[in-house]
């Protein structure tokens, strides 16, 4: 109960977001999310709406201290809307990434009460038909990386911004499939000591350090295999790829 009360108190650092959530001001939330995302697009809107629905349904406010968790299943634009509205971020350990490649999120309270929200596939399939010009430009400029005139770039940005605002007015139950659920909450993020790499002299989280000639070294200096999260999701990188990053 104590944890729940804490989430109800509100967070002075996030008062603008909380005010927008309280007022149901999706447009304002989208603009806030745009500060983080850098462009406006429909998937950002879906993340904003999903985040908004989740925090309203669960009645939670972020303390920035893992009281509320968001388990995202994609690292596309959607996840930035989720981060801004729920306050669960990569850096505060309240964002958990599951590499499923699905536009979906589960937002959970410390007691495990949760809601899972996934983009409805029929809704998703209908987007291309509704915004043919935007889709065509996106396919040309983003998907195929073809050379495009600056005016085409600008046109795409404008069309996507317009689309992102339009999408906010769609009925939520046509955009998503939503269900209440219960999850087993992970432990709070552990705190690890740092050790100094004997080669580059930089500090490294103890659990990430390797040993070379009896001394601690960082993965980079050890040219060790590691995981990388990029536009393709999580993948393992060996020594050769790591040096190219
Ligand atoms: Zn985007
Ligand atoms: Zn090093």
Short mmCIF file of C-alpha atoms and ligand atoms in Angstrom, two decimals:
data_model
loop_
_atom_site.label_atom_id
_atom_site.label_comp_id
_atom_site.label_asym_id
_atom_site.label_seq_id
_atom_site.Cartn_x
_atom_site.Cartn_y
_atom_site.Cartn_z
CA UNK A 1 0.00 0.00 0.00
CA UNK A 2 2.83 2.40 0.85
CA UNK A 3 4.24 2.10 -2.66
CA UNK A 4 0.83 2.80 -4.13
CA UNK A 5 0.35 5.95 -2.03
CA UNK A 6 3.70 7.17 -3.20
CA UNK A 7 2.69 6.86 -6.84
CA UNK A 8 -0.51 8.82 -6.17
CA UNK A 9 1.30 11.85 -4.75
CA UNK A 10 2.47 13.21 -8.04
CA UNK A 11 5.92 14.15 -9.15
CA UNK A 12 6.87 17.85 -9.22
CA UNK A 13 9.40 17.18 -11.97
CA UNK A 14 6.67 15.76 -14.18
CA UNK A 15 3.87 18.14 -13.27
CA UNK A 16 3.33 19.28 -16.85
CA UNK A 17 2.91 15.70 -18.08
CA UNK A 18 0.67 14.88 -15.12
CA UNK A 19 -1.46 17.94 -15.83
CA UNK A 20 -1.83 16.89 -19.47
CA UNK A 21 -2.76 13.33 -18.45
CA UNK A 22 -5.31 14.64 -15.98
CA UNK A 23 -6.85 16.89 -18.61
CA UNK A 24 -6.85 14.09 -21.21
CA UNK A 25 -4.82 16.41 -23.45
CA UNK A 26 -3.36 13.94 -25.95
CA UNK A 27 -2.22 16.70 -28.29
CA UNK A 28 -0.17 18.26 -25.48
CA UNK A 29 1.28 14.84 -24.60
CA UNK A 30 2.19 14.24 -28.24
CA UNK A 31 4.03 17.58 -28.34
CA UNK A 32 5.95 16.63 -25.17
CA UNK A 33 6.82 13.26 -26.69
CA UNK A 34 7.97 15.08 -29.83
CA UNK A 35 10.63 16.83 -27.69
CA UNK A 36 12.17 13.44 -27.02
CA UNK A 37 11.44 11.79 -30.37
CA UNK A 38 12.47 14.67 -32.61
CA UNK A 39 9.72 14.18 -35.19
CA UNK A 40 6.00 13.59 -35.09
CA UNK A 41 4.64 10.36 -36.53
CA UNK A 42 1.71 8.03 -36.07
CA UNK A 43 3.63 5.39 -34.11
CA UNK A 44 4.68 8.09 -31.64
CA UNK A 45 0.98 8.91 -31.28
CA UNK A 46 0.13 5.26 -30.63
CA UNK A 47 2.79 5.19 -27.89
CA UNK A 48 1.39 8.38 -26.38
CA UNK A 49 -2.17 7.03 -26.44
CA UNK A 50 -1.14 3.60 -25.05
CA UNK A 51 0.88 5.28 -22.28
CA UNK A 52 -2.03 7.57 -21.48
CA UNK A 53 -4.57 4.72 -21.37
CA UNK A 54 -2.26 2.65 -19.17
CA UNK A 55 -1.54 5.30 -16.55
CA UNK A 56 -5.23 6.30 -16.42
CA UNK A 57 -6.38 2.68 -16.12
CA UNK A 58 -3.85 1.84 -13.41
CA UNK A 59 -4.14 5.23 -11.69
CA UNK A 60 -0.39 5.67 -11.45
CA UNK A 61 2.11 8.49 -11.62
CA UNK A 62 5.78 7.96 -12.19
CA UNK A 63 8.17 8.60 -9.32
CA UNK A 64 11.06 7.86 -11.67
CA UNK A 65 12.04 5.14 -9.19
CA UNK A 66 10.70 1.90 -10.67
CA UNK A 67 7.31 2.05 -8.91
CA UNK A 68 5.70 1.80 -12.32
CA UNK A 69 7.29 -0.32 -15.02
CA UNK A 70 6.76 -0.36 -18.77
CA UNK A 71 7.71 -3.53 -20.60
CA UNK A 72 7.99 -2.57 -24.25
CA UNK A 73 8.21 -5.12 -27.04
CA UNK A 74 9.64 -2.84 -29.72
CA UNK A 75 12.15 -0.05 -30.09
CA UNK A 76 10.25 1.73 -32.84
CA UNK A 77 8.74 5.22 -32.48
CA UNK A 78 5.99 3.81 -30.22
CA UNK A 79 8.44 3.30 -27.35
CA UNK A 80 9.32 7.02 -27.15
CA UNK A 81 5.65 7.90 -26.64
CA UNK A 82 5.56 5.28 -23.89
CA UNK A 83 8.69 6.65 -22.21
CA UNK A 84 7.50 10.24 -22.18
CA UNK A 85 3.96 9.59 -20.96
CA UNK A 86 4.62 6.81 -18.43
CA UNK A 87 7.95 8.25 -17.20
CA UNK A 88 9.50 4.79 -17.55
CA UNK A 89 12.79 5.34 -19.30
CA UNK A 90 15.88 3.52 -20.41
CA UNK A 91 17.92 5.50 -17.87
CA UNK A 92 15.72 5.10 -14.80
CA UNK A 93 15.46 1.32 -15.20
CA UNK A 94 11.67 1.42 -15.27
CA UNK A 95 11.67 0.57 -18.97
CA UNK A 96 12.16 -3.11 -19.67
CA UNK A 97 12.85 -4.13 -23.22
CA UNK A 98 11.60 -7.44 -24.55
CA UNK A 99 12.95 -7.99 -28.04
CA UNK A 100 9.74 -9.30 -29.63
CA UNK A 101 9.41 -6.80 -32.47
CA UNK A 102 5.75 -6.11 -31.59
CA UNK A 103 4.19 -2.70 -31.17
CA UNK A 104 3.04 -3.55 -27.67
CA UNK A 105 3.57 -2.55 -24.07
CA UNK A 106 2.67 -3.88 -20.66
CA UNK A 107 2.52 -1.23 -17.96
CA UNK A 108 2.63 -2.58 -14.43
CA UNK A 109 2.41 -1.43 -10.84
CA UNK A 110 4.73 -2.79 -8.12
CA UNK A 111 2.00 -5.19 -6.96
CA UNK A 112 2.02 -6.78 -10.43
CA UNK A 113 -1.30 -5.32 -11.56
CA UNK A 114 -0.80 -4.59 -15.23
CA UNK A 115 -2.37 -3.81 -18.55
CA UNK A 116 -1.07 -5.04 -21.90
CA UNK A 117 -1.78 -2.90 -24.94
CA UNK A 118 -0.97 -4.05 -28.47
CA UNK A 119 -1.60 -2.33 -31.79
CA UNK A 120 -4.53 -4.02 -33.52
CA UNK A 121 -3.22 -5.69 -36.69
CA UNK A 122 -6.33 -4.80 -38.72
CA UNK A 123 -6.00 -1.18 -37.69
CA UNK A 124 -2.31 -1.22 -38.61
CA UNK A 125 -3.02 -2.74 -42.03
CA UNK A 126 -5.56 -0.03 -42.81
CA UNK A 127 -3.02 2.84 -42.33
CA UNK A 128 -1.46 2.58 -45.78
CA UNK A 129 -4.83 2.91 -47.44
CA UNK A 130 -5.83 5.89 -45.34
CA UNK A 131 -2.62 7.87 -45.94
CA UNK A 132 -1.41 6.74 -49.38
CA UNK A 133 0.84 9.73 -50.08
CA UNK A 134 2.55 9.58 -46.70
CA UNK A 135 3.06 5.80 -47.11
CA UNK A 136 4.51 6.22 -50.55
CA UNK A 137 6.98 8.88 -49.43
CA UNK A 138 7.91 6.83 -46.37
CA UNK A 139 8.59 3.76 -48.52
CA UNK A 140 10.76 5.78 -50.86
CA UNK A 141 12.72 7.87 -48.34
CA UNK A 142 12.89 5.70 -45.21
CA UNK A 143 12.35 2.10 -46.29
CA UNK A 144 14.25 2.12 -49.58
CA UNK A 145 16.63 5.01 -48.67
CA UNK A 146 16.24 6.40 -52.16
CA UNK A 147 17.45 9.87 -53.01
CA UNK A 148 14.64 12.34 -52.61
CA UNK A 149 14.33 16.05 -53.22
CA UNK A 150 14.38 18.29 -50.11
CA UNK A 151 10.75 19.21 -50.87
CA UNK A 152 9.78 15.55 -50.70
CA UNK A 153 11.47 15.26 -47.29
CA UNK A 154 9.62 18.29 -46.05
CA UNK A 155 6.35 17.02 -47.47
CA UNK A 156 6.84 13.68 -45.69
CA UNK A 157 7.59 15.38 -42.34
CA UNK A 158 4.50 17.55 -42.71
CA UNK A 159 2.24 14.65 -43.71
CA UNK A 160 3.46 12.53 -40.80
CA UNK A 161 2.96 15.37 -38.32
CA UNK A 162 -0.59 15.82 -39.61
CA UNK A 163 -1.21 12.08 -39.47
CA UNK A 164 0.11 11.90 -35.89
CA UNK A 165 -2.43 14.52 -34.80
CA UNK A 166 -5.29 12.87 -36.76
CA UNK A 167 -4.64 9.53 -35.14
CA UNK A 168 -5.18 10.98 -31.65
CA UNK A 169 -8.91 11.32 -32.42
CA UNK A 170 -9.42 7.64 -33.30
CA UNK A 171 -11.40 5.52 -30.81
CA UNK A 172 -8.87 3.79 -28.57
CA UNK A 173 -10.54 0.38 -28.88
CA UNK A 174 -10.14 0.42 -32.66
CA UNK A 175 -6.40 1.18 -32.38
CA UNK A 176 -5.47 -1.38 -29.75
CA UNK A 177 -6.25 -4.72 -28.24
CA UNK A 178 -6.07 -4.22 -24.48
CA UNK A 179 -6.26 -6.59 -21.57
CA UNK A 180 -5.77 -6.42 -17.83
CA UNK A 181 -3.16 -8.85 -16.62
CA UNK A 182 -0.92 -9.68 -13.69
CA UNK A 183 2.83 -9.98 -13.99
CA UNK A 184 5.62 -11.11 -11.71
CA UNK A 185 7.56 -7.95 -11.07
CA UNK A 186 11.31 -8.02 -11.41
CA UNK A 187 13.46 -6.96 -8.47
CA UNK A 188 14.54 -3.34 -8.29
CA UNK A 189 17.63 -2.75 -10.44
CA UNK A 190 20.71 -3.84 -8.49
CA UNK A 191 23.55 -1.42 -7.83
CA UNK A 192 27.02 -2.68 -8.72
CA UNK A 193 30.43 -1.33 -7.78
CA UNK A 194 32.78 -0.07 -10.48
CA UNK A 195 36.27 -1.29 -11.20
CA UNK A 196 38.90 0.48 -13.25
CA UNK A 197 39.92 -1.01 -16.58
CA UNK A 198 43.63 -1.72 -16.48
CA UNK A 199 44.02 -0.77 -20.16
CA UNK A 200 41.91 2.36 -20.88
CA UNK A 201 41.65 3.52 -17.27
CA UNK A 202 37.88 4.02 -17.47
CA UNK A 203 35.54 2.77 -14.77
CA UNK A 204 33.34 -0.16 -15.65
CA UNK A 205 30.47 -1.88 -13.84
CA UNK A 206 32.07 -4.77 -11.97
CA UNK A 207 29.75 -7.38 -13.45
CA UNK A 208 30.72 -6.25 -16.96
CA UNK A 209 34.47 -6.34 -16.44
CA UNK A 210 36.61 -9.13 -17.87
CA UNK A 211 39.99 -10.33 -16.63
CA UNK A 212 43.14 -10.15 -18.71
CA UNK A 213 46.56 -11.09 -17.30
CA UNK A 214 44.94 -11.17 -13.87
CA UNK A 215 43.72 -7.58 -14.13
CA UNK A 216 40.24 -6.15 -14.77
CA UNK A 217 39.58 -4.88 -18.28
CA UNK A 218 36.47 -3.46 -19.92
CA UNK A 219 34.70 -5.39 -22.69
CA UNK A 220 35.86 -2.86 -25.27
CA UNK A 221 39.55 -3.31 -24.37
CA UNK A 222 39.08 -7.08 -24.08
CA UNK A 223 37.47 -7.01 -27.55
CA UNK A 224 34.87 -9.21 -25.94
CA UNK A 225 31.52 -10.37 -27.25
CA UNK A 226 28.56 -8.33 -26.08
CA UNK A 227 24.98 -7.42 -26.87
CA UNK A 228 23.95 -4.38 -28.87
CA UNK A 229 20.48 -2.87 -29.12
CA UNK A 230 20.03 -1.08 -32.43
CA UNK A 231 17.36 -0.64 -35.08
CA UNK A 232 17.32 -4.40 -35.66
CA UNK A 233 16.70 -5.25 -32.01
CA UNK A 234 19.19 -6.98 -29.73
CA UNK A 235 21.99 -8.98 -31.28
CA UNK A 236 25.22 -10.51 -30.12
CA UNK A 237 28.41 -8.86 -31.34
CA UNK A 238 31.74 -10.59 -31.47
CA UNK A 239 35.13 -8.93 -31.27
CA UNK A 240 35.33 -8.01 -34.95
CA UNK A 241 31.92 -6.35 -35.21
CA UNK A 242 32.42 -4.58 -31.88
CA UNK A 243 35.52 -2.78 -33.15
CA UNK A 244 33.52 -1.53 -36.13
CA UNK A 245 30.78 0.03 -34.04
ZN1 LIG B 1 8.71 8.40 -35.31
ZN1 LIG B 2 39.13 -0.41 -21.18
#
